[in-house]
C-alpha positions as semicolon CSV with decimal commas, in nm:
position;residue;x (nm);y (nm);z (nm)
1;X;0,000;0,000;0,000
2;X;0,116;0,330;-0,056
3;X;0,182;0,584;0,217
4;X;0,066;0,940;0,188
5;X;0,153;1,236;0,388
6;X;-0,046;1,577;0,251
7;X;0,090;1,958;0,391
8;X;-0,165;2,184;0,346
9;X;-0,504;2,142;0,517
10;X;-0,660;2,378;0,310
11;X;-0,943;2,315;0,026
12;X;-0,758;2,114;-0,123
13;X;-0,525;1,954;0,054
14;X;-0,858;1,841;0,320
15;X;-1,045;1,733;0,039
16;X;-0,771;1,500;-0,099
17;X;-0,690;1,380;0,244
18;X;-1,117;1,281;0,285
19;X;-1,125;1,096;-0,028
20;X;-0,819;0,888;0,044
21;X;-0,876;0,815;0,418
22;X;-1,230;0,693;0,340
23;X;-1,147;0,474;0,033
24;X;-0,882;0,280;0,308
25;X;-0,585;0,481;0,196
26;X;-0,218;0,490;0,434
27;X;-0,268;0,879;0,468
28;X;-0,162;1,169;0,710
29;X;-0,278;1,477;0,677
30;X;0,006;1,790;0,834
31;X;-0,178;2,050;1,029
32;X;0,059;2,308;1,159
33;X;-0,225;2,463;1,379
34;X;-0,233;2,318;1,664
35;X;-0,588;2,324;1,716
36;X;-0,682;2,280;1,411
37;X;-0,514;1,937;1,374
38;X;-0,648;1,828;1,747
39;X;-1,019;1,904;1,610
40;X;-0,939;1,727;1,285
41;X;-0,762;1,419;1,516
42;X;-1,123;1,398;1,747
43;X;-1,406;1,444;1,463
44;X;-1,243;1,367;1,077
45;X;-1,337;1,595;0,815
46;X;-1,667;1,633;0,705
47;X;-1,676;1,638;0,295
48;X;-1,954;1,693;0,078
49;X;-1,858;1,586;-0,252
50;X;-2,145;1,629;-0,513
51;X;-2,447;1,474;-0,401
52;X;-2,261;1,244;-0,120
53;X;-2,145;1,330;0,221
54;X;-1,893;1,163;0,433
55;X;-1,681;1,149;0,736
56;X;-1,357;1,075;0,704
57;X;-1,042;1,030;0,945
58;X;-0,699;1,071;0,816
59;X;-0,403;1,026;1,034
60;X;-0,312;1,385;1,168
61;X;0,069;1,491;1,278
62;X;0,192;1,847;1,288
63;X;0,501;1,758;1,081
64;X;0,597;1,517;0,804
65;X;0,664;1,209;0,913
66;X;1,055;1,120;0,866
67;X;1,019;0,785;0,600
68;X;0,783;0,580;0,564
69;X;0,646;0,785;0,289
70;X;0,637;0,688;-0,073
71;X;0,401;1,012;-0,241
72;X;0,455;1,367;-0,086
73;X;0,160;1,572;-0,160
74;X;0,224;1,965;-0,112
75;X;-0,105;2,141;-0,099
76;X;0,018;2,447;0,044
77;X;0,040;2,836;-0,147
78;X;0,340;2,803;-0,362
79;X;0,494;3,092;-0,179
80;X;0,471;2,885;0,153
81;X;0,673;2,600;0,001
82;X;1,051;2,686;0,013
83;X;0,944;2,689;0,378
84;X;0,749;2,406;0,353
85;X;1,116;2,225;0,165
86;X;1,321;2,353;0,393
87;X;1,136;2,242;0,677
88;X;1,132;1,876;0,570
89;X;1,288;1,555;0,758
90;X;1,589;1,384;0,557
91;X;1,358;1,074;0,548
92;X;1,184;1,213;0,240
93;X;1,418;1,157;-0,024
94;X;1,478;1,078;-0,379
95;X;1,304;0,764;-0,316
96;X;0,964;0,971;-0,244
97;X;0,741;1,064;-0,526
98;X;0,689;1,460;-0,466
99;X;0,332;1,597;-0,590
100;X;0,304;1,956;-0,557
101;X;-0,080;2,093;-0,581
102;X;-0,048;2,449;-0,661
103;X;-0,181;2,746;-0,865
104;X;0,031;2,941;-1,142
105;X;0,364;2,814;-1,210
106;X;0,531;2,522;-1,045
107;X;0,919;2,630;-1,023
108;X;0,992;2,286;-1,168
109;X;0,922;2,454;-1,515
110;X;1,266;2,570;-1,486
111;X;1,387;2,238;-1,585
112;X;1,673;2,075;-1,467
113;X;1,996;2,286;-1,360
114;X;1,836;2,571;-1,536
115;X;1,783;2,925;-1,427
116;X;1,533;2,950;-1,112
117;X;1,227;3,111;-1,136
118;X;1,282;3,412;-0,908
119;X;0,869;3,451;-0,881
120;X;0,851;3,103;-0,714
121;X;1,182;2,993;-0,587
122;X;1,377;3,324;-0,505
123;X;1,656;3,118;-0,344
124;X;1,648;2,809;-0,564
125;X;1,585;2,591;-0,244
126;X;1,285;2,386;-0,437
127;X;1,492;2,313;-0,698
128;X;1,813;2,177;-0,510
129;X;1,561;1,985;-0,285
130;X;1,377;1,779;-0,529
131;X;1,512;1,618;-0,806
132;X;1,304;1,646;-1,135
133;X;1,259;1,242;-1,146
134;X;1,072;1,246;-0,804
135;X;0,860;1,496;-0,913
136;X;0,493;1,425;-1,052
137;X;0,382;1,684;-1,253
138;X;0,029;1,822;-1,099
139;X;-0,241;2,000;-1,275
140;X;-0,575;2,030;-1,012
141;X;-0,904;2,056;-1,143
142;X;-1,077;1,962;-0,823
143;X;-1,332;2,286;-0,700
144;X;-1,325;2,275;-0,365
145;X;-1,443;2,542;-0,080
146;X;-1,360;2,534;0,317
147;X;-1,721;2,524;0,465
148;X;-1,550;2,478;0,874
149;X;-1,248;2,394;1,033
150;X;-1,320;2,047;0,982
151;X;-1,527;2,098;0,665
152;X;-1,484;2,068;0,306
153;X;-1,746;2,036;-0,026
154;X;-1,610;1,972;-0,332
155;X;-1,873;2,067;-0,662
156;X;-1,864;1,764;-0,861
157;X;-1,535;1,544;-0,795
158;X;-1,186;1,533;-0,780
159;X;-0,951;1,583;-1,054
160;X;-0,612;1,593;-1,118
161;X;-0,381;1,575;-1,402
162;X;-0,084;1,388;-1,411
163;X;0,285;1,372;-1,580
164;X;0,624;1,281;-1,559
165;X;0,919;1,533;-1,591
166;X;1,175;1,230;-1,658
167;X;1,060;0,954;-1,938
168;X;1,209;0,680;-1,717
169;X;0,952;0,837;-1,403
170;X;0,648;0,740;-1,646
171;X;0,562;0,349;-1,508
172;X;0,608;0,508;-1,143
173;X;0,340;0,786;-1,206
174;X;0,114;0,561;-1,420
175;X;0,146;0,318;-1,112
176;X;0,037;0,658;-0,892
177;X;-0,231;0,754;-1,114
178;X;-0,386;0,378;-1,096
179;X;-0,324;0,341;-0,715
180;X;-0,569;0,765;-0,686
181;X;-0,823;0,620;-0,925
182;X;-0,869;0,318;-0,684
183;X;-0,942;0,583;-0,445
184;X;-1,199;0,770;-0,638
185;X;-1,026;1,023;-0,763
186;X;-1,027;1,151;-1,148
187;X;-0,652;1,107;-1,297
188;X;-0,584;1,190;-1,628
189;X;-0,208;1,084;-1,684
190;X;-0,067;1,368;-1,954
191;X;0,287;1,263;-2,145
192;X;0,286;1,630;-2,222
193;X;0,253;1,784;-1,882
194;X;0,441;2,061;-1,908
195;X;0,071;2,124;-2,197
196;X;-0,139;2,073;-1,916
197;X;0,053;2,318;-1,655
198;X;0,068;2,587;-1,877
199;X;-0,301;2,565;-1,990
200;X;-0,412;2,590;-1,577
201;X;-0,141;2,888;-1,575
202;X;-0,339;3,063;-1,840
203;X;-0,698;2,964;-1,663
204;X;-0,525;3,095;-1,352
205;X;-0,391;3,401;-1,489
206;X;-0,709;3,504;-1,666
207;X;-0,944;3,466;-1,388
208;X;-0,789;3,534;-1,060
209;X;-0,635;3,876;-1,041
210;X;-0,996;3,966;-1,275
211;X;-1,215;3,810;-0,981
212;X;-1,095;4,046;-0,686
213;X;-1,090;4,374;-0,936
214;X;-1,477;4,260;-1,016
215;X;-1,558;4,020;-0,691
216;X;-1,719;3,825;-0,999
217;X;-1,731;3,431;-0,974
218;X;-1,569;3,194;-1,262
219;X;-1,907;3,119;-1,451
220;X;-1,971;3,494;-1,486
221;X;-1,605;3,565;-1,578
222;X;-1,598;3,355;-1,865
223;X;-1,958;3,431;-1,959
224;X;-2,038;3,770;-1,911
225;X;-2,006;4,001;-2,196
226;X;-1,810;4,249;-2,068
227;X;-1,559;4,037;-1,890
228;X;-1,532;3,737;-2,099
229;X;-1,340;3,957;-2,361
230;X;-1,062;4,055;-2,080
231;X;-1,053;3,683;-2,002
232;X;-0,992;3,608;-2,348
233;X;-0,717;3,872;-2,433
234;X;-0,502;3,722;-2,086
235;X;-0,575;3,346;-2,195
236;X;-0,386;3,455;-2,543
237;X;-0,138;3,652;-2,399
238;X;-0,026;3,331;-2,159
239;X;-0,046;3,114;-2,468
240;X;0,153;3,371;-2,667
241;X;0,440;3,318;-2,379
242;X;0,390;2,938;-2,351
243;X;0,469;2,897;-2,749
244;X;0,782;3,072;-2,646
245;X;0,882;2,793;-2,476
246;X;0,780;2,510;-2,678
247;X;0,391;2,465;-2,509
248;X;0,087;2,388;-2,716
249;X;-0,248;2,411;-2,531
250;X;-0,424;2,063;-2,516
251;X;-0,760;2,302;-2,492
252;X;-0,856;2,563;-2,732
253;X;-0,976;2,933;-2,592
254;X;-1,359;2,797;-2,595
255;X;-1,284;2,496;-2,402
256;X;-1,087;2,654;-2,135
257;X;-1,417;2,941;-2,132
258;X;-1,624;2,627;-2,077
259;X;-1,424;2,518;-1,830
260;X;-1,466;2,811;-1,634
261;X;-1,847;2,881;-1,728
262;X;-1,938;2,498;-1,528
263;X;-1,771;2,613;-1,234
264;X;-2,063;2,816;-1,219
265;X;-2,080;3,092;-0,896
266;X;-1,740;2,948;-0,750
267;X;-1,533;3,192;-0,675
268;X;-1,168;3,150;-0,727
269;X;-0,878;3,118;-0,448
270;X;-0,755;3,426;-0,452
271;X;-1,109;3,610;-0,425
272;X;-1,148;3,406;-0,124
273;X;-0,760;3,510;0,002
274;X;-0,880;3,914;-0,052
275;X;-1,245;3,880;0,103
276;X;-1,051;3,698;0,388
277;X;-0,788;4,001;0,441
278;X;-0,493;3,724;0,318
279;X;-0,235;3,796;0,078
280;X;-0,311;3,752;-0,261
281;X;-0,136;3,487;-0,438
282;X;-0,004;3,696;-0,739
283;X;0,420;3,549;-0,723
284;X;0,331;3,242;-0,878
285;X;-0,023;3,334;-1,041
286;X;0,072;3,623;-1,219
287;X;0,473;3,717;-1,126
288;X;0,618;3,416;-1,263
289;X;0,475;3,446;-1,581
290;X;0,596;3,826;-1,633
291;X;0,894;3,735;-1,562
292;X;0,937;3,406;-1,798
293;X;0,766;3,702;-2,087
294;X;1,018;3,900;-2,025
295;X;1,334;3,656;-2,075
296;X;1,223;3,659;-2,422
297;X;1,129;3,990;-2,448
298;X;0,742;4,035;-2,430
299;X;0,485;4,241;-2,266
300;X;0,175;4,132;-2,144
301;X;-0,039;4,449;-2,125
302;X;-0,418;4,328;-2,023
303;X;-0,265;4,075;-1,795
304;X;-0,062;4,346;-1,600
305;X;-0,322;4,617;-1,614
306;X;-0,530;4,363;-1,444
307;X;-0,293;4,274;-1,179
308;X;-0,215;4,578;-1,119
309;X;-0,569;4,668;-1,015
310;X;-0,559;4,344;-0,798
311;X;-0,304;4,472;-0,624
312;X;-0,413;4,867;-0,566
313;X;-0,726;4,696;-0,410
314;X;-0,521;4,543;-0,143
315;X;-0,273;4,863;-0,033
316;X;-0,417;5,039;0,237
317;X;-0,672;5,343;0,169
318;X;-0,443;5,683;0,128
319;X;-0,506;5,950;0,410
């Protein structure tokens, strides 16, 4: 059986932990609050997922556990995980599969040896930690909101996409992907992963920053007439930047407005971060991509006049 240990206990990362601790799975969940994870140890998490509801009970710990653990699973901001690296036991090793779950660009898109991605991994601690052949590529398409402290709902059901960096990593993450559909989660297994990254990056970059400058939700961004236009503009400015580095998108403009339309009034991360007074995750959304444009010399202008009015609304009101 494999072993799991998830960092994050956020939307995500307690959704993920639900499904696989009811389906039987070897999983601990890392809660660094303190009473967060003793409230999580007495009563499981509550998911709603679609029309079914469940209790689950994943194993809780307030750190990773040092071996013993065969898939890492970082569900954490992507700003939080040099931290999150840094902090880890020497038990988790090449030998560990590493998953990270995260919006925008992963810093693995670097490649091997190559320049770090300043955005992402301003030290280059991620990319000395992991080697590219124990990373899974990860592309989530699971919709999932915090309803409690112990509380998740997922709309629909879980998905994630799939993809080794290294060609000789592909049996291990087909052997992954088979072990998370036995668990009931959707896995599409992608040979072209770094595709399916950069098409999320686009969805990610077109949507977020827009959904805090209008407070709109991700069905009316990509549907309303006066916003889908700005949505489309920033989906083929990422694309434009993705060519640039030898990406084709597996999903044309309409599919990825689809996409968007039939997550209906859910509204997106970062619209929850500003409502909530957190910081707005805009290094790896929105920075990260500027600054791989501007290695090879373009501009994005809708994307950073859009971001840039994400950002004004969080600075403090002017005397």
């Amino acid at each position: 059986m494999m072993r799991f240990a998830i960092v994050g206990a956020g939307a995500i990362g307690c959704a993920l932990a639900a499904r696989l601790a009811y389906a039987g799975a070897d999983v601990t969940l890392v809660v660094r609050d303190p009473a967060r994870a003793a409230l999580i140890a007495g009563q499981g998490i509550a998911c709603r997922e679609g029309a079914v509801s469940y209790v689950a009970r994943p194993r809780v710990a307030r750190t990773v556990p040092d071996g013993g653990v065969d898939v890492l699973v970082m569900a954490v901001k992507a700003g939080d995980l040099p931290a999150v690296a840094a902090s880890l036991p020497q038990g988790i090793g090449p030998q560990t599969l590493v998953m990270p779950l995260v919006n925008g660009i992963p810093w693995w898109l670097a490649g091997a040896g190559g320049e770090t991605i300043q955005a992402v991994d301003p030290d280059g601690i991620l990319q000395r930690r992991f080697l590219p052949e124990q990373v899974v590529g990860s592309v989530v398409y699971t919709t999932a909101t915090v309803e409690g402290p112990a509380a998740v709902r997922v709309t629909g059901s879980q998905k994630l996409v799939l993809g080794a960096l290294c060609p000789d990593r592909t049996a291990a993450v087909a052997a992954l992907a088979q072990r998370l559909r036995a668990y009931g989660i959707g896995i599409e297994v992608c040979d072209t992963i770094v595709d399916a990254v950069w098409n999320k990056v686009a969805l990610n970059l077109a949507t977020n920053p827009l959904s805090v400058v209008t407070g709109a939700p991700l069905g009316q961004l990509c549907s309303d007439e006066r916003l889908q236009p700005i949505v489309s503009n920033i989906l083929d400015e990422a694309w434009r930047v993705a060519a640039r580095y030898n990406a084709r998108p597996p999903m044309t403009r309409e599919d990825m407005l689809n996409r968007g339309r039939a997550a209906g009034a859910h509204r997106t991360s970062m619209l929850e971060d500003y409502r909530k007074g957190r910081p707005l995750e805009l290094s790896a959304i929105a920075d990260a991509v500027f600054e791989l444009a501007a290695r090879v010399g373009m501009d994005l202008p809708v994307s950073r006049a859009v971001v840039d009015m994400a950002r004004f609304q969080t600075m403090p009101p002017v005397a």
